[in-house]
Amino acid sequence: MSRPRFTPTFDKGLAAGEHISCDLVMNLSATDRCAFVKNTSDCSMEDGFINYLQLAFCLLPPNLTPLTITLCVSLTCCSLDASVSPCSFCPNLAAISTSLRLTHNVAGVTFLAFGNGAPDVFSAMAAFSHPHTAGMAVGALFGAGIFVTTVVAGGVALVKPFNVASRPFLRDIIFYMVAVFWTFFILYRGTVSLGETLGYLGLYVVYVLTVIISACIYNRQKHSRMGSTQNGPLIYTMAFLPCQCYIVHVSVPEAEYRPLLPYSESTSQILLSSLNPVDNRKWRRKSWGWRALKVVKTPLEVLLLLIVPIVDPDKEDRNWRRPLNCLHLITAPLVCVLTFQSGTYVHYMVQGEFPLWLLTFLIGLFLAAIVFCTTANDCPPVYHSLFALLGFLVSAVLISAAASEVVSLLHMLGVVLSLSNTVLGLTLLAWGNSIGDCFSDITIAHQGYPRMAISACFGGIIFNMLFGVGLGCLVQMIRSHSDVELEPEGLLMWVVTGSLGLSLVLSFVIVPLCRFRLGPRYGTFLLVFYATFLLIALLTEFGKIRIS
């Protein structure tokens, strides 16, 4: 049977109100696909800067479509690797926590949790913004949950056998089970109301309060047993690994790394050195492969240095760079206006006459001039912490824009490869968001902090689940002024939710039976469980497992 060809009758169908799915594009001949994606409303990607479907089928000749798709994926991944880097996000969150005088427990479950889970949360919000990608959001959150609680936790147990703290472990796994089964119930009903959405956010508030109260009780009991003796001055600092923010205890020598002779740079030298993302000592030690990748990423990193202010509480000058920080007052707000909601406000006119971006530029220029004239190069001003808030805001906007591009790119891959949004979420999107957690947690375990690593496994995904679904649905409700409708994509969605629930129940039972000792057997069990789940999920996706 010959393949159907694209004809003008599709346009007539659209004019008559007939809905045509974009998935039909792969049923057409290669020469007709470009016209189809241009004339089908379901193929329009309104939530991103780039229409990847048109790029895939219209940029190069039809016989080069695989090359176009490969280039899109490679360039987008390289760009996103730089744009969502926590190196500009976590230090600002740490500075905000320090300025607000938050305890480390509060900071860990609020600002630092947001720093770790920002890509997951914004990806979920971007996916919930359109009905046909909502399944990707649920698949990504559940897929990341299974990956972190099995592969990452199993890797930590294999690397460093240890006794897990019983009460925090049970607390985290109980809260996560409640969130998972609540989501399971919502999927079964197929709709999310405003009360349920606020309930997700409220449950995380309860979790935060539980962590704080538990920590206070534990510290009070500990002090009552040990007294108030001190073993020596320790300074709390934040250790930032890829995609993870951790709080660790380190002792810091006071005079280390101070210059022997006083030296002051000129304003131009400070600006040029601040915009250099390459560490010369690190460059000499690294391989040629690392250097080649660094050359590709350097322009993007320089661009980020130009638009994202970073306040680092671990540095003596808190990373105060007078000329660059003054420039940030112009570039950071301007980037927020140009990239917020994928450029929705680029052409917005204030009172219908004055461009919003120009007004933002002029206000930033005025503030930059004031700061430059009233500060010095070697002394940060008292309001320097406000730059951390600005850096946090622009980083959040950039990560949100990056998440929208990821969702659009994965939607394109789903159309081209004939894969459901759920399987894309639980594989590519979940792996992409969680691979940094995997390396970071295992590295922390190698360094002798397995309890910290296992706590990060469960604490982070609780935040991602509750805020990802809660904020994603809340934003969609504000846009549509109605409840959010969820349409589970067949048997696969129930396989994913059931597998995550089963893994949590088994851990809840097995770990206490092992007297909270996590070792190679438990780690191997978790890895085998994930491999079995992934096999069943893929067999379900390709129709090998079905309910008659």
Coordinates of C-alpha atoms in Angstrom, one line a residue:
M1 CA 0.0 0.0 0.0
S2 CA 1.4 3.4 -0.9
R3 CA 2.0 6.0 1.8
P4 CA -0.6 8.8 2.0
R5 CA 0.6 12.1 0.6
F6 CA 0.0 15.6 1.8
T7 CA -2.7 17.4 -0.2
P8 CA -4.6 20.7 0.2
T9 CA -7.5 18.8 1.7
F10 CA -5.7 19.0 5.1
D11 CA -6.1 22.8 5.0
K12 CA -9.8 22.4 4.2
G13 CA -10.1 20.1 7.2
L14 CA -8.4 22.6 9.4
A15 CA -10.7 25.4 8.1
A16 CA -13.7 23.3 8.9
G17 CA -12.4 22.8 12.5
E18 CA -11.0 19.3 12.1
H19 CA -8.2 18.6 14.5
I20 CA -5.2 16.9 12.8
S21 CA -2.5 15.4 15.0
C22 CA 1.1 16.4 14.3
D23 CA 2.1 12.7 14.8
L24 CA 0.7 12.0 11.3
V25 CA 3.7 13.8 9.7
M26 CA 5.7 10.6 9.7
N27 CA 3.0 8.9 7.6
L28 CA 3.7 11.3 4.8
S29 CA 6.4 11.2 2.2
A30 CA 9.6 13.1 3.0
T31 CA 8.8 15.9 0.5
D32 CA 5.4 16.6 2.0
R33 CA 6.5 16.8 5.7
C34 CA 7.7 20.4 5.6
A35 CA 4.4 21.7 4.2
F36 CA 2.5 19.6 6.7
V37 CA 4.2 21.0 9.8
K38 CA 3.8 24.6 8.5
N39 CA 0.1 24.2 7.9
T40 CA -0.9 22.1 10.9
S41 CA -1.8 24.0 14.1
D42 CA -0.8 21.0 16.3
C43 CA 2.7 21.3 15.0
S44 CA 3.1 24.9 16.2
M45 CA 5.5 25.1 19.2
E46 CA 4.3 28.3 21.0
D47 CA 6.2 27.7 24.2
G48 CA 9.7 27.9 22.9
F49 CA 11.9 30.2 20.8
I50 CA 12.4 27.7 18.1
N51 CA 10.0 25.5 16.2
Y52 CA 12.1 22.3 16.1
L53 CA 9.6 20.5 13.9
Q54 CA 10.0 23.1 11.1
L55 CA 13.7 23.1 11.7
A56 CA 13.9 19.3 11.4
F57 CA 11.8 19.0 8.2
C58 CA 12.4 22.3 6.4
L59 CA 16.0 23.5 7.2
L60 CA 17.8 21.0 4.9
P61 CA 16.7 18.7 2.0
P62 CA 14.4 15.8 3.1
N63 CA 17.2 13.2 2.7
L64 CA 19.3 15.1 5.3
T65 CA 16.6 15.2 8.0
P66 CA 18.6 12.9 10.3
L67 CA 21.5 15.2 10.1
T68 CA 19.3 18.2 11.0
I69 CA 17.9 16.4 14.0
T70 CA 21.3 15.4 15.2
L71 CA 22.6 19.0 14.9
C72 CA 19.5 20.3 16.8
V73 CA 20.0 17.9 19.7
S74 CA 23.8 18.5 19.9
L75 CA 23.7 22.3 19.8
T76 CA 20.7 22.5 22.2
C77 CA 22.3 20.1 24.7
C78 CA 25.6 22.0 24.6
S79 CA 23.8 25.3 25.1
L80 CA 21.7 24.0 27.9
D81 CA 24.7 22.5 29.7
A82 CA 26.1 26.0 30.0
S83 CA 22.8 27.8 30.6
V84 CA 21.6 25.7 33.5
S85 CA 24.9 25.3 35.2
P86 CA 24.5 25.5 39.0
C87 CA 27.9 27.4 39.3
S88 CA 25.9 30.7 38.8
F89 CA 22.8 29.5 40.7
C90 CA 23.9 27.8 43.9
P91 CA 26.3 30.5 45.2
N92 CA 23.5 33.1 44.9
L93 CA 21.1 30.9 46.8
A94 CA 23.8 30.4 49.5
A95 CA 24.3 34.1 49.7
I96 CA 20.6 34.8 50.1
S97 CA 20.4 32.1 52.8
T98 CA 23.3 33.7 54.6
S99 CA 21.8 37.2 54.3
L100 CA 18.5 36.1 55.7
R101 CA 20.3 34.3 58.5
L102 CA 18.6 31.0 57.8
T103 CA 19.7 27.9 59.6
H104 CA 21.4 25.2 57.5
N105 CA 18.4 22.9 57.9
V106 CA 16.0 25.6 56.6
A107 CA 18.3 26.6 53.8
G108 CA 18.8 23.0 52.8
V109 CA 15.1 22.2 52.3
T110 CA 14.2 25.6 50.8
F111 CA 16.8 27.6 48.7
L112 CA 19.3 24.8 48.2
A113 CA 16.5 22.3 47.4
F114 CA 15.3 24.7 44.8
G115 CA 18.8 25.1 43.4
N116 CA 19.2 21.3 43.0
G117 CA 15.7 20.8 41.6
A118 CA 15.3 23.9 39.4
P119 CA 15.7 22.0 36.1
D120 CA 13.2 19.4 37.1
V121 CA 10.7 21.9 38.4
F122 CA 10.9 24.2 35.4
S123 CA 10.8 21.3 33.0
A124 CA 7.6 20.1 34.6
M125 CA 6.1 23.6 34.5
A126 CA 7.0 23.9 30.8
A127 CA 5.5 20.5 30.0
F128 CA 2.2 21.3 32.0
S129 CA 1.8 24.5 29.9
H130 CA 0.4 22.5 27.0
P131 CA -2.0 19.5 27.1
H132 CA -0.1 17.3 24.7
T133 CA 3.1 17.5 26.8
A134 CA 1.6 17.1 30.2
G135 CA 2.3 13.4 30.1
M136 CA 6.0 14.3 29.6
A137 CA 6.0 16.2 32.9
V138 CA 4.5 13.3 34.9
G139 CA 6.8 10.8 33.1
A140 CA 9.8 12.9 33.9
L141 CA 9.0 13.4 37.6
F142 CA 8.2 9.8 38.1
G143 CA 11.1 8.6 35.9
A144 CA 13.5 10.8 37.8
G145 CA 12.1 9.6 41.1
I146 CA 12.7 5.9 40.1
F147 CA 16.2 6.7 38.7
V148 CA 17.3 8.6 41.8
T149 CA 15.8 6.2 44.4
T150 CA 17.2 3.1 42.7
V151 CA 20.2 3.8 40.5
V152 CA 21.7 6.7 42.5
A153 CA 20.8 5.3 45.9
G154 CA 22.0 1.9 44.8
G155 CA 25.3 3.3 43.5
V156 CA 25.9 5.1 46.9
A157 CA 25.2 1.8 48.7
L158 CA 27.7 -0.1 46.5
V159 CA 30.4 2.6 46.8
K160 CA 30.3 3.1 50.5
P161 CA 28.3 0.6 52.7
F162 CA 26.9 2.5 55.8
N163 CA 24.2 2.7 58.4
V164 CA 21.5 5.2 57.3
A165 CA 20.0 7.6 59.8
S166 CA 16.8 5.8 60.7
R167 CA 14.4 8.7 61.5
P168 CA 15.3 11.0 58.6
F169 CA 15.2 8.1 56.2
L170 CA 11.7 7.0 57.3
R171 CA 10.5 10.6 57.4
D172 CA 11.7 11.3 53.8
I173 CA 10.4 8.0 52.3
I174 CA 7.0 8.4 54.0
F175 CA 6.5 12.0 52.7
Y176 CA 7.6 10.8 49.2
M177 CA 5.2 7.9 49.3
V178 CA 2.3 10.2 50.2
A179 CA 3.2 12.5 47.3
V180 CA 3.5 9.6 44.8
F181 CA 0.2 8.0 45.8
W182 CA -1.5 11.3 45.8
T183 CA -0.3 11.9 42.3
F184 CA -1.5 8.3 41.4
F185 CA -5.0 9.1 42.6
I186 CA -5.0 12.4 40.6
L187 CA -4.0 10.5 37.5
Y188 CA -6.7 8.0 38.1
R189 CA -9.3 10.8 38.3
G190 CA -7.8 12.6 35.3
T191 CA -8.2 16.2 36.7
V192 CA -6.4 18.5 39.2
S193 CA -8.4 21.1 41.1
L194 CA -7.1 24.3 42.7
G195 CA -7.4 22.8 46.2
E196 CA -5.3 19.8 45.2
T197 CA -2.7 22.0 43.6
L198 CA -2.4 24.1 46.8
G199 CA -2.3 20.9 48.7
Y200 CA 0.9 19.9 46.9
L201 CA 2.6 23.1 48.0
G202 CA 1.1 22.8 51.5
L203 CA 2.5 19.3 51.9
Y204 CA 6.0 20.6 51.2
V205 CA 5.5 23.3 53.8
V206 CA 4.6 20.6 56.2
Y207 CA 7.7 18.6 55.2
V208 CA 9.9 21.7 55.8
L209 CA 8.4 22.3 59.2
T210 CA 8.9 18.6 60.1
V211 CA 12.6 18.8 59.1
I212 CA 13.1 22.0 61.1
I213 CA 11.3 20.7 64.2
S214 CA 13.1 17.3 64.0
A215 CA 16.4 19.1 63.8
C216 CA 15.6 21.3 66.8
I217 CA 14.6 18.3 68.9
Y218 CA 17.7 16.4 67.8
N219 CA 20.1 19.3 68.5
R220 CA 18.5 19.9 71.9
Q221 CA 18.8 16.2 72.9
K222 CA 22.4 16.2 71.6
H223 CA 23.4 19.3 73.6
S224 CA 21.8 18.0 76.7
R225 CA 23.9 14.8 76.5
M226 CA 27.2 16.3 75.4
G227 CA 27.0 19.8 77.0
S228 CA 28.0 23.0 75.3
T229 CA 31.7 22.2 74.8
Q230 CA 33.3 23.2 71.5
N231 CA 35.9 21.2 69.8
G232 CA 37.4 24.1 67.8
P233 CA 36.2 26.8 65.4
L234 CA 34.6 25.4 62.3
I235 CA 33.2 27.5 59.4
Y236 CA 30.2 26.3 57.4
T237 CA 30.7 26.6 53.7
M238 CA 28.8 25.5 50.7
A239 CA 30.4 22.8 48.5
F240 CA 29.0 23.0 45.0
L241 CA 29.3 19.9 42.8
P242 CA 27.6 19.6 39.4
C243 CA 23.8 20.0 39.9
Q244 CA 24.1 19.7 43.7
C245 CA 24.5 22.1 46.6
Y246 CA 25.7 20.6 49.8
I247 CA 26.5 21.9 53.3
V248 CA 29.7 20.5 54.8
H249 CA 32.0 21.3 57.7
V250 CA 35.5 22.4 56.8
S251 CA 38.1 24.3 58.7
V252 CA 39.5 27.3 56.9
P253 CA 43.0 28.7 57.6
E254 CA 42.7 32.4 58.1
A255 CA 45.7 33.7 56.1
E256 CA 45.8 31.1 53.3
Y257 CA 45.8 32.4 49.7
R258 CA 46.4 36.0 50.8
P259 CA 48.8 37.9 48.5
L260 CA 52.2 38.7 50.0
L261 CA 52.3 42.2 48.6
P262 CA 49.4 44.6 48.1
Y263 CA 48.2 44.8 44.5
S264 CA 45.2 46.6 43.0
E265 CA 43.8 46.1 39.5
S266 CA 42.5 48.8 37.3
T267 CA 38.8 48.9 36.4
S268 CA 39.4 47.6 32.9
Q269 CA 41.6 44.8 34.2
I270 CA 38.9 43.7 36.7
L271 CA 36.3 43.6 33.9
L272 CA 38.5 41.6 31.6
S273 CA 39.6 39.1 34.3
S274 CA 36.0 38.7 35.4
L275 CA 34.8 37.8 31.9
N276 CA 37.5 35.0 31.5
P277 CA 35.9 31.6 32.2
V278 CA 39.1 29.7 31.6
D279 CA 41.4 28.7 34.6
N280 CA 44.9 28.6 33.2
R281 CA 46.1 26.1 35.8
K282 CA 43.1 23.8 35.1
W283 CA 43.6 24.2 31.3
R284 CA 47.1 22.9 31.5
R285 CA 46.1 19.8 33.5
K286 CA 43.1 18.8 31.4
S287 CA 43.0 16.5 28.3
W288 CA 42.6 17.7 24.7
G289 CA 39.0 16.5 24.7
W290 CA 38.2 18.6 27.7
R291 CA 39.9 21.6 26.0
A292 CA 38.0 21.2 22.8
L293 CA 34.6 21.1 24.7
K294 CA 35.7 24.1 26.7
V295 CA 36.4 26.1 23.5
V296 CA 32.9 25.3 22.3
K297 CA 31.3 26.3 25.6
T298 CA 33.4 29.4 26.3
P299 CA 31.3 31.9 24.3
L300 CA 28.1 30.8 26.2
E301 CA 29.9 31.0 29.5
V302 CA 31.2 34.5 28.7
L303 CA 27.6 35.4 27.9
L304 CA 26.4 34.1 31.2
L305 CA 29.1 36.0 33.0
L306 CA 27.8 39.1 31.3
I307 CA 24.2 38.7 32.4
V308 CA 24.2 36.7 35.7
P309 CA 25.7 38.4 38.8
I310 CA 27.2 35.9 41.3
V311 CA 27.6 36.7 45.0
D312 CA 29.8 34.1 46.6
P313 CA 29.8 34.1 50.4
D314 CA 32.8 31.8 50.5
K315 CA 35.1 34.5 49.1
E316 CA 36.5 37.4 51.1
D317 CA 35.2 40.0 48.8
R318 CA 32.0 38.0 48.1
N319 CA 32.9 38.1 44.4
W320 CA 32.4 41.9 44.1
R321 CA 33.5 43.0 40.6
R322 CA 32.5 46.7 40.4
P323 CA 32.5 47.2 36.6
L324 CA 30.9 43.8 35.8
N325 CA 28.3 44.2 38.6
C326 CA 27.4 47.6 37.2
L327 CA 27.0 46.1 33.8
H328 CA 24.7 43.4 35.3
L329 CA 22.3 46.1 36.4
I330 CA 21.7 46.7 32.6
T331 CA 22.0 43.2 31.1
A332 CA 20.2 41.1 33.8
P333 CA 16.8 42.9 33.8
L334 CA 17.0 43.2 30.0
V335 CA 17.5 39.5 29.6
C336 CA 14.6 38.7 31.9
V337 CA 12.3 40.9 29.8
L338 CA 13.5 39.4 26.5
T339 CA 13.4 35.7 27.6
F340 CA 10.5 35.5 30.1
Q341 CA 7.8 33.2 28.8
S342 CA 9.8 32.6 25.6
G343 CA 9.9 36.3 24.5
T344 CA 6.3 37.1 25.1
Y345 CA 7.2 40.7 26.2
V346 CA 9.7 41.5 23.5
H347 CA 7.2 43.6 21.7
Y348 CA 5.2 44.8 24.7
M349 CA 4.5 48.5 24.7
V350 CA 4.0 50.5 28.0
Q351 CA 0.7 52.3 27.6
G352 CA 0.8 51.4 23.9
E353 CA 3.7 53.8 23.2
F354 CA 7.0 53.0 24.8
P355 CA 8.8 49.6 24.4
L356 CA 9.1 47.7 27.7
W357 CA 12.7 46.5 26.8
L358 CA 13.8 50.1 26.2
L359 CA 12.3 51.3 29.5
T360 CA 14.1 48.4 31.3
F361 CA 17.4 49.3 29.6
L362 CA 17.2 53.0 30.6
I363 CA 16.3 52.2 34.3
G364 CA 19.2 49.7 34.4
L365 CA 21.6 52.3 32.9
F366 CA 20.5 54.9 35.5
L367 CA 21.1 52.4 38.4
A368 CA 24.4 51.3 37.0
A369 CA 25.7 54.9 36.8
I370 CA 24.7 55.5 40.4
V371 CA 26.4 52.3 41.7
F372 CA 29.5 52.9 39.7
C373 CA 29.9 56.5 41.0
T374 CA 29.2 55.6 44.7
T375 CA 31.3 52.4 45.1
A376 CA 35.0 51.4 44.9
N377 CA 36.7 48.4 43.2
D378 CA 38.1 46.9 46.4
C379 CA 35.1 47.2 48.8
P380 CA 31.7 45.7 48.2
P381 CA 28.8 48.0 49.1
V382 CA 26.4 47.1 52.0
Y383 CA 23.7 46.3 49.5
H384 CA 25.9 43.8 47.6
S385 CA 23.6 40.9 48.7
L386 CA 20.8 42.4 46.5
F387 CA 22.9 41.3 43.5
A388 CA 22.4 37.7 44.7
L389 CA 18.7 38.2 44.4
L390 CA 19.1 39.6 40.9
G391 CA 21.3 36.7 40.0
F392 CA 18.8 34.3 41.4
L393 CA 15.9 35.8 39.3
V394 CA 17.8 35.9 36.0
S395 CA 19.1 32.4 36.6
A396 CA 15.5 31.2 37.2
V397 CA 14.3 32.9 34.0
L398 CA 17.1 31.4 32.0
I399 CA 16.5 27.9 33.4
S400 CA 12.8 28.3 32.7
A401 CA 13.5 29.2 29.1
A402 CA 16.0 26.4 28.8
A403 CA 13.4 23.9 30.1
S404 CA 10.9 25.1 27.5
E405 CA 13.4 24.4 24.8
V406 CA 14.1 21.0 26.2
V407 CA 10.4 20.1 26.2
S408 CA 10.0 21.4 22.7
L409 CA 13.0 19.4 21.5
L410 CA 11.8 16.2 23.1
H411 CA 8.3 16.8 21.6
M412 CA 10.0 16.9 18.2
L413 CA 11.9 13.7 18.9
G414 CA 8.7 12.0 20.0
V415 CA 7.0 12.9 16.8
V416 CA 10.0 11.9 14.6
L417 CA 10.6 8.6 16.5
S418 CA 6.9 7.8 17.2
L419 CA 7.4 7.7 20.9
S420 CA 4.9 8.8 23.6
N421 CA 5.6 11.8 25.8
T422 CA 5.6 9.6 28.8
V423 CA 8.5 7.4 27.7
L424 CA 10.5 10.5 26.6
G425 CA 9.9 12.0 30.1
L426 CA 10.9 8.9 32.0
T427 CA 14.0 8.3 29.9
L428 CA 15.7 11.2 28.2
L429 CA 14.3 14.1 30.3
A430 CA 14.6 12.1 33.6
W431 CA 18.1 11.0 32.8
G432 CA 19.2 14.5 31.7
N433 CA 17.9 16.1 34.9
S434 CA 19.2 13.3 37.2
I435 CA 22.6 12.4 35.8
G436 CA 24.2 15.3 37.7
D437 CA 22.6 14.1 40.9
C438 CA 24.0 10.6 40.2
F439 CA 27.7 11.7 39.8
S440 CA 27.4 14.2 42.7
D441 CA 25.9 11.8 45.2
I442 CA 28.3 9.0 44.3
T443 CA 31.3 11.5 44.6
I444 CA 30.1 12.6 48.0
A445 CA 29.8 9.0 49.1
H446 CA 33.4 8.4 47.9
Q447 CA 34.5 11.3 50.0
G448 CA 33.1 9.7 53.1
Y449 CA 29.6 11.3 53.3
P450 CA 27.2 8.5 52.3
R451 CA 24.5 9.7 54.7
M452 CA 24.5 13.1 53.1
A453 CA 24.3 11.5 49.7
I454 CA 21.4 9.3 50.5
S455 CA 19.6 12.2 52.2
A456 CA 20.0 14.2 49.0
C457 CA 18.5 11.3 47.0
F458 CA 15.2 11.5 48.8
G459 CA 15.1 15.2 49.9
G460 CA 15.5 16.5 46.4
I461 CA 12.9 14.4 44.7
I462 CA 10.3 15.3 47.3
F463 CA 10.8 18.9 46.3
N464 CA 10.7 18.1 42.6
M465 CA 7.5 16.1 42.9
L466 CA 5.5 18.5 45.1
F467 CA 6.7 21.8 43.4
G468 CA 6.9 20.3 39.9
V469 CA 3.2 19.2 39.9
G470 CA 2.0 22.0 42.3
L471 CA 3.6 25.0 40.5
G472 CA 3.1 23.4 37.0
C473 CA -0.7 22.9 37.6
L474 CA -1.1 26.3 39.3
V475 CA 0.5 28.2 36.4
Q476 CA -1.7 26.3 34.0
M477 CA -4.8 27.1 36.0
I478 CA -3.9 30.8 36.1
R479 CA -3.6 30.8 32.3
S480 CA -6.7 28.7 31.5
H481 CA -8.9 29.7 34.5
S482 CA -10.0 26.1 34.8
D483 CA -8.9 22.8 36.3
V484 CA -6.0 21.0 34.7
E485 CA -7.1 17.9 32.7
L486 CA -4.6 15.0 32.7
E487 CA -4.9 12.2 30.2
P488 CA -2.7 9.2 31.1
E489 CA -1.1 7.7 28.0
G490 CA -2.4 4.2 28.4
L491 CA -0.8 1.4 30.3
L492 CA 2.7 2.9 30.4
M493 CA 1.7 5.6 32.8
W494 CA 0.4 3.0 35.3
V495 CA 3.6 1.0 34.9
V496 CA 5.6 4.0 35.8
T497 CA 3.6 5.1 38.8
G498 CA 3.2 1.5 40.0
S499 CA 6.9 0.8 39.7
L500 CA 7.8 4.0 41.7
G501 CA 5.3 3.2 44.4
L502 CA 6.5 -0.4 44.6
S503 CA 10.2 0.6 44.9
L504 CA 9.4 2.9 47.8
V505 CA 7.3 0.3 49.6
L506 CA 10.1 -2.3 49.2
S507 CA 12.7 0.2 50.5
F508 CA 10.4 1.1 53.4
V509 CA 10.2 -2.6 54.4
I510 CA 13.7 -3.9 53.5
V511 CA 15.8 -1.2 55.0
P512 CA 14.4 -1.5 58.6
L513 CA 14.7 -5.3 58.2
C514 CA 18.4 -4.8 57.4
R515 CA 18.7 -2.7 60.6
F516 CA 19.2 0.4 58.4
R517 CA 22.4 -1.0 57.0
L518 CA 22.8 -0.2 53.3
G519 CA 25.4 -2.4 51.6
P520 CA 26.2 -4.1 48.3
R521 CA 23.2 -6.5 48.4
Y522 CA 20.7 -3.6 48.8
G523 CA 22.5 -1.6 46.1
T524 CA 22.5 -4.5 43.6
F525 CA 18.8 -5.1 44.3
L526 CA 18.0 -1.5 43.5
L527 CA 19.9 -1.6 40.2
V528 CA 18.2 -4.9 39.2
F529 CA 14.8 -3.3 40.0
Y530 CA 15.5 -0.3 37.8
A531 CA 16.7 -2.5 34.9
T532 CA 13.6 -4.6 35.2
F533 CA 11.3 -1.5 35.3
L534 CA 13.0 0.0 32.3
L535 CA 12.6 -3.2 30.3
I536 CA 8.9 -3.5 31.2
A537 CA 8.3 0.1 30.3
L538 CA 10.0 -0.1 26.9
L539 CA 8.1 -3.4 26.1
T540 CA 4.9 -1.6 27.1
E541 CA 5.7 1.4 24.9
F542 CA 6.4 -0.8 21.8
G543 CA 3.2 -2.8 22.3
K544 CA 4.8 -6.1 23.4
I545 CA 2.9 -5.9 26.8
R546 CA -0.7 -5.0 26.6
I547 CA -4.0 -5.5 28.4
S548 CA -6.5 -7.5 26.3

